[in-house]
Amino acid sequence: MRSFPVPDPGTPDRRSPARYLLWIARVQAATVVGGAVWGVVWMGTQALMPATIGRAIDTGVTAKNTDALLLWSGVLLALGAVQAVAGVMRHRFAVTNWLGAAFRTVQVTTGHAARLGATLPKRLATGEVVSVGIADVAHIGNAMDITARGTGAVVAIALVGAILLVTSLPLGLVVLIGVPLMAAVVAPILRPLHRSQRHQRDLQGELATRSSDIVSGLRVLRGIGGEQVFAGRYREESQAVRAAGVRVARSDSLLEGAQVLLPGLLVALVTWMGARFALAGQITIGQLVSFYGYSVFLVEPMRTLTEAADKITKAHVAARRVVRILNTEPELPDEGTRTEAAGDLVDQASGLTVRPGRLTAIAATAPEDAQAIADRLGRFTDAEVTWGGTPVHELTLPAMRGAVLVADPGARLFSGPLREEIGGRSDRHLSEALHAASATDIVEELPSGLDDEIAEGGREFSGGQHQRLRLARALAADPEVLVLVEPTSAVDAHTEARIAGRLADLRAGRTTVVCTTSPLVLDRADEVAFVEAGRVTATGSHRELLATVPRYAATVTREEEP
């Protein structure tokens, strides 16, 4: 399959929603201007058609001049052909603008989310991020899409106004005064619509977060009997979103009604005045037909203007959420300049020393202490950690993430082919990782093996299968330093024993840290660090600590200390 390079979206202007939308327009200025040009041609040719028909009636039909009638009929045909071509090109540019704006927004938000890393779930709700990809990108795309027709509408109204001014000053003034007056009438409707849409967006984000929490914790809720409680909360929040949607629909219906009523009133006024002028002999029959054509034609550009106002308002609300995400800063600044380090990995807060090329186990009386140490070693929190005497904050974050991999129980499987999800440098390397994680049987049970498509979150797998596949993925990455947090907590004892032996063999000569209290895993470690109250209080082999440290023995055997 041929691959195409993904263009760099550039650095977005995140100072305000309006500036973000202007940045989108600047980045894709070529297609925005191209769409506007074709929009002007498309609607401009339509604006000239009533005048052409009027000339054909006056010089051809009324004067009984066949040549003139054929001439103006040819002009009308040419205008129709140009309009058809311009309509196709305008639509192509409009779709390009929509796609560019929508997917450029996806690029910048997902790119920034990746840079935020562990900061993202701490600062922003899941629903708020999900809503950007579900609804907000469409509204931002609509704002770029409407530029082509909106520009054409403005030029068409100006062109019709000029023609009417030349033909009849009163009629021209009615059009030129009536259009701004319509905009002034619509403006008070847009303000409450803007507020209602913003409130509904916030509630939708909260509801999406609630849905995500319920789905991810459904098994736990069933286990503790909390389904009804959360169902009630979801129902209440869902009704709040519905009520907010009704308020938005109320304002939206007023805007839709204004789109029909106001242009209709202007059309009726222009038609009535034109008929009176024709009866008085101030304009010809052809001009009267032209005025009627213009009055019908003006409905479209004026509705387009109100549609543009609506879409830009919605895009402003959507851009507000995007800007909020883009203005979220990572907890850990990437100020390092070094790209590599070697030697002992030392955590000053706990007193842990991880020697290179060895399998080090961390057995903590409190699991959260082991997790905290793992986060510090991987630099997911700022701490005094050195690597070969070099503070890890002097390393760039990309270099740190490439060298140290922390695999904790919160890791997820993503949808797609299992082969791509687990990774690996080669099929042999992938097979070795699956074997070490005792996950070969899982692959063999799948209809297409490694090429089988797995669902989002790997929901077709059990908890133990899920854990083994995540372990295989971490082993396949083959980082310089691998930190595993409770990698065997969900498997049976026989499987755990196999994993412990194979893990030690596969990672021989590589730096590996395992946070666990499993005796089967601890027994295969080169060195075990016993952690109490966040500090390393004893080190040695598993058997040495069992014999000499009663608190360690009580922790790993889960027996009360004598």
Coordinates of C-alpha atoms in Angstrom, one line a residue:
M1 CA 0.0 0.0 0.0
R2 CA 1.4 3.4 -0.9
S3 CA 2.0 5.7 2.0
F4 CA 1.7 9.5 2.0
P5 CA 3.6 11.9 4.2
V6 CA 1.5 13.6 6.8
P7 CA 2.0 17.4 6.6
D8 CA 3.1 19.3 9.7
P9 CA 0.1 21.2 11.0
G10 CA 2.4 24.0 12.3
T11 CA 2.1 25.8 15.6
P12 CA -1.5 26.9 16.3
D13 CA -2.5 30.3 17.7
R14 CA -4.1 29.4 21.0
R15 CA -4.6 32.8 22.4
S16 CA -8.3 32.8 21.8
P17 CA -11.0 30.8 19.9
A18 CA -11.2 33.6 17.2
R19 CA -7.4 33.6 16.7
Y20 CA -7.4 29.8 16.4
L21 CA -10.0 30.0 13.6
L22 CA -8.0 32.7 11.9
W23 CA -4.9 30.5 12.2
I24 CA -6.7 27.7 10.5
A25 CA -7.7 30.0 7.7
R26 CA -4.2 31.3 7.3
V27 CA -2.6 27.9 7.2
Q28 CA -5.0 26.8 4.4
A29 CA -5.2 30.2 2.8
A30 CA -4.7 28.9 -0.8
T31 CA -7.8 26.7 -0.7
V32 CA -9.8 29.2 1.3
V33 CA -9.1 31.9 -1.3
G34 CA -9.6 29.5 -4.1
G35 CA -13.0 28.5 -2.7
A36 CA -13.9 32.1 -2.3
V37 CA -13.0 32.9 -5.9
W38 CA -15.0 30.1 -7.3
G39 CA -17.8 31.0 -4.9
V40 CA -17.9 34.5 -6.3
V41 CA -17.9 33.2 -9.9
W42 CA -20.6 30.7 -9.0
M43 CA -23.0 33.1 -7.3
G44 CA -22.0 36.0 -9.5
T45 CA -23.1 34.2 -12.7
Q46 CA -26.4 33.5 -11.0
A47 CA -26.8 37.1 -10.1
L48 CA -26.3 38.1 -13.8
M49 CA -29.0 35.7 -15.1
P50 CA -32.1 37.8 -14.2
A51 CA -30.6 40.8 -16.0
T52 CA -29.8 38.6 -19.0
I53 CA -33.4 37.3 -19.1
G54 CA -34.7 40.9 -18.8
R55 CA -32.6 42.0 -21.7
A56 CA -33.8 39.0 -23.8
I57 CA -37.4 40.0 -23.2
D58 CA -36.9 43.7 -23.9
T59 CA -34.7 43.5 -27.0
G60 CA -35.9 40.2 -28.3
V61 CA -39.5 39.3 -27.3
T62 CA -40.9 42.8 -27.0
A63 CA -39.0 44.2 -30.0
K64 CA -39.6 41.0 -31.9
N65 CA -35.9 40.8 -32.8
T66 CA -34.9 37.1 -33.3
D67 CA -31.2 37.8 -33.5
A68 CA -31.2 39.7 -30.2
L69 CA -33.2 36.9 -28.6
L70 CA -30.7 34.3 -29.8
L71 CA -27.8 36.4 -28.7
W72 CA -29.1 36.9 -25.1
S73 CA -30.2 33.2 -25.0
G74 CA -26.6 32.3 -25.9
V75 CA -25.3 34.6 -23.1
L76 CA -27.7 32.9 -20.7
L77 CA -26.4 29.5 -21.8
A78 CA -22.8 30.6 -21.3
L79 CA -23.6 31.9 -17.9
G80 CA -25.2 28.5 -17.0
A81 CA -22.2 26.6 -18.2
V82 CA -19.8 28.8 -16.2
Q83 CA -22.0 28.5 -13.2
A84 CA -22.0 24.7 -13.5
V85 CA -18.2 24.5 -13.7
A86 CA -17.8 27.1 -10.9
G87 CA -20.3 25.2 -8.7
V88 CA -18.2 21.9 -9.0
M89 CA -14.9 23.7 -8.3
R90 CA -16.4 25.7 -5.4
H91 CA -17.7 22.5 -3.9
R92 CA -14.3 20.7 -4.3
F93 CA -12.6 23.6 -2.6
A94 CA -15.2 23.8 0.2
V95 CA -14.8 20.1 1.0
T96 CA -11.0 20.5 1.0
N97 CA -11.4 23.4 3.4
W98 CA -13.7 21.3 5.7
L99 CA -11.4 18.3 5.7
G100 CA -8.3 20.5 6.2
A101 CA -9.7 22.3 9.1
A102 CA -11.2 19.2 10.8
F103 CA -8.2 17.0 10.5
R104 CA -5.7 19.8 11.2
T105 CA -7.6 20.3 14.5
V106 CA -7.3 16.5 15.1
Q107 CA -3.6 16.7 14.4
V108 CA -2.8 19.5 16.7
T109 CA -5.0 18.2 19.6
T110 CA -3.8 14.6 19.4
G111 CA -0.2 15.9 19.0
H112 CA -0.6 18.1 22.1
A113 CA -2.3 15.3 24.0
A114 CA 0.7 13.1 23.2
R115 CA 3.1 15.8 24.5
L116 CA 1.0 16.1 27.7
G117 CA 1.3 12.4 28.4
A118 CA 0.4 11.6 32.0
T119 CA -0.7 15.2 32.5
L120 CA -3.7 14.9 30.2
P121 CA -6.0 12.7 32.4
K122 CA -5.1 14.8 35.5
R123 CA -6.0 18.1 34.0
L124 CA -8.8 17.3 31.5
A125 CA -11.8 15.0 31.6
T126 CA -12.0 12.2 29.1
G127 CA -15.3 13.5 27.7
E128 CA -13.9 16.9 27.0
V129 CA -11.1 15.4 24.8
V130 CA -13.5 13.0 23.1
S131 CA -16.0 15.7 22.3
V132 CA -13.3 17.5 20.2
G133 CA -13.0 14.5 17.9
I134 CA -16.7 13.7 17.8
A135 CA -18.4 17.1 17.3
D136 CA -16.1 20.1 17.5
V137 CA -13.9 19.2 14.5
A138 CA -17.1 19.2 12.4
H139 CA -18.1 22.7 13.5
I140 CA -14.6 24.1 12.9
G141 CA -14.7 22.4 9.4
N142 CA -18.1 24.0 8.7
A143 CA -16.7 27.5 9.4
M144 CA -14.1 27.0 6.7
D145 CA -16.6 25.3 4.4
I146 CA -19.0 28.3 4.5
T147 CA -16.3 30.8 3.5
A148 CA -16.7 29.9 -0.2
R149 CA -20.5 30.4 -0.3
G150 CA -20.4 33.3 2.2
T151 CA -17.9 35.3 0.1
G152 CA -20.0 34.6 -3.0
A153 CA -23.1 35.7 -1.2
V154 CA -21.6 39.0 -0.2
V155 CA -20.4 39.8 -3.7
A156 CA -23.7 38.7 -5.3
I157 CA -25.7 40.9 -3.0
A158 CA -23.4 43.9 -3.8
L159 CA -23.7 43.1 -7.5
V160 CA -27.5 42.9 -7.4
G161 CA -27.6 46.1 -5.4
A162 CA -25.4 47.9 -8.0
I163 CA -27.6 46.6 -10.9
L164 CA -30.8 47.7 -9.1
L165 CA -29.3 51.1 -8.3
V166 CA -28.5 51.7 -12.0
T167 CA -31.9 50.5 -13.1
S168 CA -34.0 52.0 -10.3
L169 CA -32.5 54.1 -7.4
P170 CA -35.3 53.3 -4.9
L171 CA -35.1 49.5 -5.5
G172 CA -31.3 49.6 -5.2
L173 CA -31.5 51.5 -1.9
V174 CA -34.1 49.0 -0.6
V175 CA -31.7 46.1 -1.2
L176 CA -28.6 47.9 0.1
I177 CA -30.4 49.1 3.3
G178 CA -32.4 45.9 3.8
V179 CA -29.5 43.4 3.9
P180 CA -27.6 45.2 6.8
L181 CA -30.9 45.7 8.6
M182 CA -31.5 41.9 8.4
A183 CA -28.1 41.3 9.9
A184 CA -28.8 43.7 12.7
V185 CA -32.1 41.9 13.5
V186 CA -30.3 38.4 13.5
A187 CA -27.5 39.5 15.8
P188 CA -29.6 39.5 19.0
I189 CA -30.6 35.9 18.2
L190 CA -27.0 34.8 17.8
R191 CA -25.9 35.9 21.3
P192 CA -28.2 33.7 23.3
L193 CA -27.6 30.9 20.8
H194 CA -23.9 31.2 21.5
R195 CA -24.4 31.0 25.2
S196 CA -26.7 28.0 25.0
Q197 CA -24.4 26.1 22.6
R198 CA -21.4 26.7 24.9
H199 CA -23.4 25.4 27.9
Q200 CA -24.6 22.3 26.0
R201 CA -21.0 21.6 24.9
D202 CA -19.8 21.6 28.5
L203 CA -22.6 19.3 29.6
Q204 CA -22.0 16.9 26.7
G205 CA -18.3 16.7 27.7
E206 CA -19.3 15.9 31.3
L207 CA -21.8 13.2 30.1
A208 CA -19.1 11.6 27.8
T209 CA -16.8 11.4 30.8
R210 CA -19.5 9.8 32.9
S211 CA -20.2 7.3 30.1
S212 CA -16.5 6.4 29.8
D213 CA -16.2 5.9 33.5
I214 CA -19.2 3.6 33.6
V215 CA -18.1 1.5 30.6
S216 CA -14.5 1.1 31.9
G217 CA -15.7 0.2 35.4
L218 CA -18.7 -1.8 34.5
R219 CA -17.4 -5.1 36.0
V220 CA -16.5 -3.4 39.2
L221 CA -19.9 -1.8 39.4
R222 CA -21.6 -5.1 38.9
G223 CA -19.4 -6.6 41.6
I224 CA -20.4 -4.1 44.3
G225 CA -24.0 -3.6 43.1
G226 CA -23.5 0.0 42.1
E227 CA -25.1 -0.2 38.6
Q228 CA -28.4 1.4 39.7
V229 CA -26.7 4.3 41.4
F230 CA -24.5 5.2 38.4
A231 CA -27.5 4.6 36.1
G232 CA -29.4 7.2 38.0
R233 CA -26.6 9.7 37.9
Y234 CA -26.2 9.1 34.1
R235 CA -30.0 9.5 33.7
E236 CA -29.9 12.9 35.5
E237 CA -27.0 14.2 33.5
S238 CA -28.5 12.9 30.3
Q239 CA -31.7 14.9 31.1
A240 CA -29.6 18.0 31.7
V241 CA -28.0 17.6 28.3
R242 CA -31.5 17.1 26.7
A243 CA -32.8 20.3 28.4
A244 CA -29.8 22.2 27.2
G245 CA -30.4 20.9 23.7
V246 CA -34.0 22.1 23.8
R247 CA -32.8 25.6 24.7
V248 CA -30.3 25.5 21.8
A249 CA -33.1 24.3 19.5
R250 CA -35.3 27.1 20.7
S251 CA -32.7 29.7 19.7
D252 CA -31.8 27.7 16.6
S253 CA -35.5 27.6 15.5
L254 CA -35.7 31.4 15.8
L255 CA -32.6 31.7 13.6
E256 CA -34.1 29.3 11.0
G257 CA -37.3 31.2 11.0
A258 CA -35.5 34.5 10.6
Q259 CA -33.6 32.9 7.6
V260 CA -37.0 32.4 5.9
L261 CA -39.0 35.4 7.1
L262 CA -36.6 38.3 6.7
P263 CA -35.5 37.5 3.1
G264 CA -39.1 36.8 2.3
L265 CA -40.2 40.2 3.5
L266 CA -37.4 41.9 1.5
V267 CA -38.3 39.9 -1.6
A268 CA -42.0 40.8 -1.2
L269 CA -41.1 44.5 -0.8
V270 CA -38.8 44.5 -3.9
T271 CA -41.5 42.7 -6.0
W272 CA -44.3 45.0 -4.9
M273 CA -42.2 48.2 -5.6
G274 CA -41.1 46.8 -9.0
A275 CA -44.7 46.0 -10.0
R276 CA -45.8 49.5 -9.1
F277 CA -42.9 51.0 -11.1
A278 CA -43.8 48.9 -14.2
L279 CA -47.4 50.0 -14.0
A280 CA -46.3 53.6 -13.8
G281 CA -44.1 53.1 -16.9
Q282 CA -40.9 53.8 -14.9
I283 CA -39.4 50.4 -15.8
T284 CA -39.9 48.0 -18.7
I285 CA -41.5 44.6 -18.7
G286 CA -38.1 43.0 -19.0
Q287 CA -36.8 44.9 -16.0
L288 CA -39.9 43.9 -14.0
V289 CA -39.1 40.2 -14.8
S290 CA -35.5 40.9 -13.8
F291 CA -36.6 42.5 -10.5
Y292 CA -38.8 39.5 -9.8
G293 CA -35.9 37.2 -10.6
Y294 CA -33.6 39.2 -8.3
S295 CA -36.1 39.1 -5.5
V296 CA -36.2 35.3 -5.8
F297 CA -32.5 35.0 -6.2
L298 CA -31.7 37.2 -3.2
V299 CA -33.2 34.6 -0.9
E300 CA -30.3 32.3 -1.4
P301 CA -27.4 34.6 -0.6
M302 CA -29.2 36.2 2.3
R303 CA -29.9 32.8 3.8
T304 CA -26.3 31.9 3.2
L305 CA -25.2 34.9 5.3
T306 CA -27.4 33.9 8.2
E307 CA -26.1 30.3 7.8
A308 CA -22.6 31.6 7.9
A309 CA -23.3 33.5 11.1
D310 CA -24.7 30.4 12.7
K311 CA -21.8 28.1 11.6
I312 CA -19.1 30.6 12.7
T313 CA -20.9 31.0 16.1
K314 CA -20.8 27.2 16.5
A315 CA -17.2 27.0 15.4
H316 CA -16.2 29.7 17.9
V317 CA -17.8 27.5 20.7
A318 CA -15.9 24.4 19.4
A319 CA -12.6 26.3 19.1
R320 CA -13.0 27.4 22.7
R321 CA -12.6 23.7 23.8
V322 CA -9.7 23.1 21.4
V323 CA -7.9 26.2 22.8
R324 CA -8.5 25.0 26.4
I325 CA -6.7 21.7 25.5
L326 CA -3.9 23.5 23.7
N327 CA -3.3 25.8 26.6
T328 CA -2.8 22.9 29.0
E329 CA 0.9 22.7 29.8
P330 CA 2.7 19.5 30.7
E331 CA 3.6 19.0 34.3
L332 CA 7.2 18.2 33.3
P333 CA 8.9 20.8 31.2
D334 CA 11.2 19.4 28.5
E335 CA 14.3 21.5 29.3
G336 CA 16.9 18.8 28.9
T337 CA 19.6 18.8 26.2
R338 CA 21.3 15.4 26.6
T339 CA 20.1 12.4 24.6
E340 CA 21.8 9.5 26.4
A341 CA 23.1 8.3 29.7
A342 CA 24.5 5.1 31.2
G343 CA 25.2 3.6 34.6
D344 CA 23.3 3.1 37.8
L345 CA 19.7 4.5 37.9
V346 CA 19.3 6.0 41.4
D347 CA 16.1 7.3 43.0
Q348 CA 17.1 9.6 45.8
A349 CA 13.7 9.8 47.4
S350 CA 13.6 6.0 48.2
G351 CA 17.3 5.2 48.2
L352 CA 16.8 2.7 45.4
T353 CA 19.8 1.9 43.1
V354 CA 19.1 0.0 39.9
R355 CA 22.3 -1.5 38.5
P356 CA 22.6 -1.9 34.7
G357 CA 22.1 -5.3 33.1
R358 CA 20.4 -6.8 36.2
L359 CA 16.9 -7.8 37.1
T360 CA 15.9 -5.7 40.1
A361 CA 12.7 -6.4 42.0
I362 CA 10.9 -3.9 44.3
A363 CA 8.8 -5.4 47.0
A364 CA 6.8 -2.7 48.8
T365 CA 4.5 -3.0 51.8
A366 CA 2.2 -0.5 50.1
P367 CA 1.7 -0.9 46.3
E368 CA 1.4 2.8 45.8
D369 CA 5.0 3.3 47.0
A370 CA 6.2 0.9 44.3
Q371 CA 4.1 2.7 41.7
A372 CA 5.5 6.1 42.8
I373 CA 9.1 4.8 42.4
A374 CA 8.3 3.5 38.9
D375 CA 6.9 6.9 38.0
R376 CA 10.0 8.6 39.3
L377 CA 12.3 6.2 37.4
G378 CA 10.5 6.9 34.2
R379 CA 10.4 10.6 34.9
F380 CA 6.6 10.8 34.9
T381 CA 7.0 13.0 38.0
D382 CA 9.7 15.4 38.9
A383 CA 12.1 13.9 41.4
E384 CA 15.8 13.6 42.2
V385 CA 16.7 10.7 40.0
T386 CA 20.1 10.2 38.4
W387 CA 21.3 8.0 35.7
G388 CA 25.0 7.3 35.8
G389 CA 25.4 10.5 37.9
T390 CA 23.4 12.6 35.4
P391 CA 20.1 14.0 36.6
V392 CA 17.3 12.6 34.4
H393 CA 15.8 16.1 33.9
E394 CA 18.9 16.9 31.9
L395 CA 17.8 14.3 29.3
T396 CA 15.3 15.3 26.7
L397 CA 11.8 13.8 27.2
P398 CA 11.9 11.9 23.9
A399 CA 15.3 10.4 24.8
M400 CA 14.0 9.5 28.2
R401 CA 10.8 7.9 26.8
G402 CA 12.8 6.0 24.3
A403 CA 15.3 4.6 26.8
V404 CA 13.0 3.9 29.8
L405 CA 9.6 2.1 29.4
V406 CA 7.2 2.0 32.4
A407 CA 4.5 -0.6 31.9
D408 CA 1.8 -0.3 34.6
P409 CA -1.6 -1.9 35.1
G410 CA -3.3 1.2 33.6
A411 CA -1.9 0.4 30.1
R412 CA -4.5 -0.3 27.4
L413 CA -4.7 -2.3 24.2
F414 CA -5.9 -0.4 21.1
S415 CA -8.0 -1.6 18.2
G416 CA -6.3 -3.0 15.1
P417 CA -4.3 -6.0 14.0
L418 CA -2.7 -7.7 17.1
R419 CA 0.7 -7.9 15.3
E420 CA 0.8 -4.1 15.0
E421 CA -0.4 -3.7 18.5
I422 CA 2.3 -5.8 20.1
G423 CA 5.1 -4.6 17.7
G424 CA 8.6 -6.0 17.6
R425 CA 11.6 -5.5 15.4
S426 CA 10.9 -8.8 13.6
D427 CA 8.6 -11.9 13.6
R428 CA 11.3 -13.8 15.6
H429 CA 11.5 -11.0 18.2
L430 CA 7.8 -10.8 18.4
S431 CA 7.5 -14.6 18.9
E432 CA 10.1 -14.4 21.7
A433 CA 8.2 -11.7 23.5
L434 CA 4.9 -13.7 23.2
H435 CA 6.7 -16.8 24.5
A436 CA 8.2 -14.9 27.5
A437 CA 4.8 -13.5 28.4
S438 CA 3.2 -16.9 28.1
A439 CA 0.8 -15.4 25.5
T440 CA 1.4 -17.8 22.6
D441 CA -1.8 -19.8 23.4
I442 CA -3.8 -16.6 23.2
V443 CA -2.6 -15.9 19.6
E444 CA -3.2 -19.6 18.6
E445 CA -6.8 -19.4 19.7
L446 CA -7.5 -16.3 17.4
P447 CA -9.0 -17.1 14.0
S448 CA -6.3 -15.2 12.1
G449 CA -3.6 -15.4 14.7
L450 CA -1.5 -12.2 14.9
D451 CA -3.3 -10.7 12.0
D452 CA -6.6 -10.9 13.9
E453 CA -8.3 -7.5 14.5
I454 CA -8.8 -6.8 18.2
A455 CA -11.6 -4.6 19.5
E456 CA -11.1 -1.3 21.3
G457 CA -9.5 -1.9 24.7
G458 CA -9.1 -5.6 23.9
R459 CA -12.5 -6.2 25.5
E460 CA -12.7 -9.8 24.0
F461 CA -9.8 -10.9 26.3
S462 CA -10.0 -11.9 29.9
G463 CA -8.1 -9.9 32.6
G464 CA -5.3 -12.4 32.6
Q465 CA -5.0 -12.5 28.8
H466 CA -5.1 -8.8 28.7
Q467 CA -2.2 -8.6 31.2
R468 CA -0.1 -11.1 29.3
L469 CA -0.6 -9.3 26.0
R470 CA 0.4 -6.0 27.6
L471 CA 3.5 -7.7 29.0
A472 CA 4.4 -9.1 25.5
R473 CA 4.0 -5.6 24.1
A474 CA 6.4 -4.2 26.7
L475 CA 9.0 -6.9 26.1
A476 CA 8.7 -6.5 22.3
A477 CA 9.6 -2.8 22.7
D478 CA 13.0 -4.0 24.1
P479 CA 13.9 -0.7 25.8
E480 CA 17.2 -0.1 27.5
V481 CA 15.4 0.0 30.9
L482 CA 12.1 -1.8 31.4
V483 CA 10.0 -1.1 34.5
L484 CA 7.1 -3.5 35.0
V485 CA 4.5 -2.8 37.7
E486 CA 2.6 -5.9 38.9
P487 CA 3.0 -7.8 35.5
T488 CA 1.6 -11.1 36.8
S489 CA -1.1 -10.1 39.3
A490 CA -4.0 -11.4 37.2
V491 CA -2.6 -14.8 36.1
D492 CA -2.5 -18.2 37.9
A493 CA 0.5 -19.6 39.7
H494 CA 1.6 -22.0 37.0
T495 CA 1.5 -19.2 34.3
E496 CA 3.3 -16.8 36.7
A497 CA 6.1 -19.3 37.3
R498 CA 6.6 -19.7 33.5
I499 CA 6.6 -15.9 33.0
A500 CA 9.1 -15.3 35.8
G501 CA 11.6 -17.8 34.3
R502 CA 11.2 -16.6 30.7
L503 CA 11.3 -13.0 31.7
A504 CA 14.6 -13.4 33.4
D505 CA 16.0 -15.3 30.4
L506 CA 14.7 -12.8 27.7
R507 CA 16.0 -9.7 29.6
A508 CA 19.3 -11.2 30.5
G509 CA 22.0 -8.5 30.3
R510 CA 19.3 -5.8 30.1
T511 CA 18.2 -3.5 32.9
T512 CA 14.8 -4.6 34.2
V513 CA 12.9 -3.4 37.3
V514 CA 9.8 -5.4 38.5
C515 CA 7.5 -4.0 41.1
T516 CA 5.8 -7.1 42.7
T517 CA 5.3 -9.0 45.9
S518 CA 5.0 -12.4 44.1
P519 CA 7.5 -14.9 45.5
L520 CA 7.7 -16.7 42.2
V521 CA 9.0 -13.5 40.4
L522 CA 11.1 -12.3 43.3
D523 CA 13.0 -15.6 43.4
R524 CA 14.2 -15.0 39.9
A525 CA 15.5 -11.4 40.5
D526 CA 19.2 -10.7 40.8
E527 CA 18.4 -8.3 43.6
V528 CA 15.4 -7.4 45.7
A529 CA 14.8 -4.0 47.3
F530 CA 12.3 -4.1 50.2
V531 CA 10.5 -0.7 50.5
E532 CA 8.7 0.4 53.7
A533 CA 7.0 3.9 54.0
G534 CA 8.5 4.8 50.6
R535 CA 12.2 4.0 51.6
V536 CA 14.4 1.0 50.8
T537 CA 15.1 -0.6 54.1
A538 CA 16.8 -3.8 52.9
T539 CA 18.3 -5.3 49.8
G540 CA 19.5 -8.8 48.9
S541 CA 18.3 -11.9 47.2
H542 CA 14.7 -13.1 47.8
R543 CA 15.9 -16.1 49.9
E544 CA 18.3 -13.9 52.0
L545 CA 15.5 -11.4 52.8
L546 CA 13.1 -14.2 53.7
A547 CA 15.5 -15.5 56.2
T548 CA 16.7 -12.2 57.7
V549 CA 13.9 -9.6 57.4
P550 CA 10.6 -10.7 59.1
R551 CA 8.6 -7.7 57.7
Y552 CA 9.7 -8.7 54.1
A553 CA 8.6 -12.3 54.7
A554 CA 5.3 -11.2 56.0
T555 CA 4.7 -9.0 53.0
V556 CA 5.5 -11.5 50.3
T557 CA 4.0 -14.5 52.0
R558 CA 1.0 -12.5 53.1
E559 CA 1.2 -13.9 56.6
E560 CA 1.1 -11.9 59.9
E561 CA 4.5 -11.0 61.3
P562 CA 5.2 -13.2 64.5

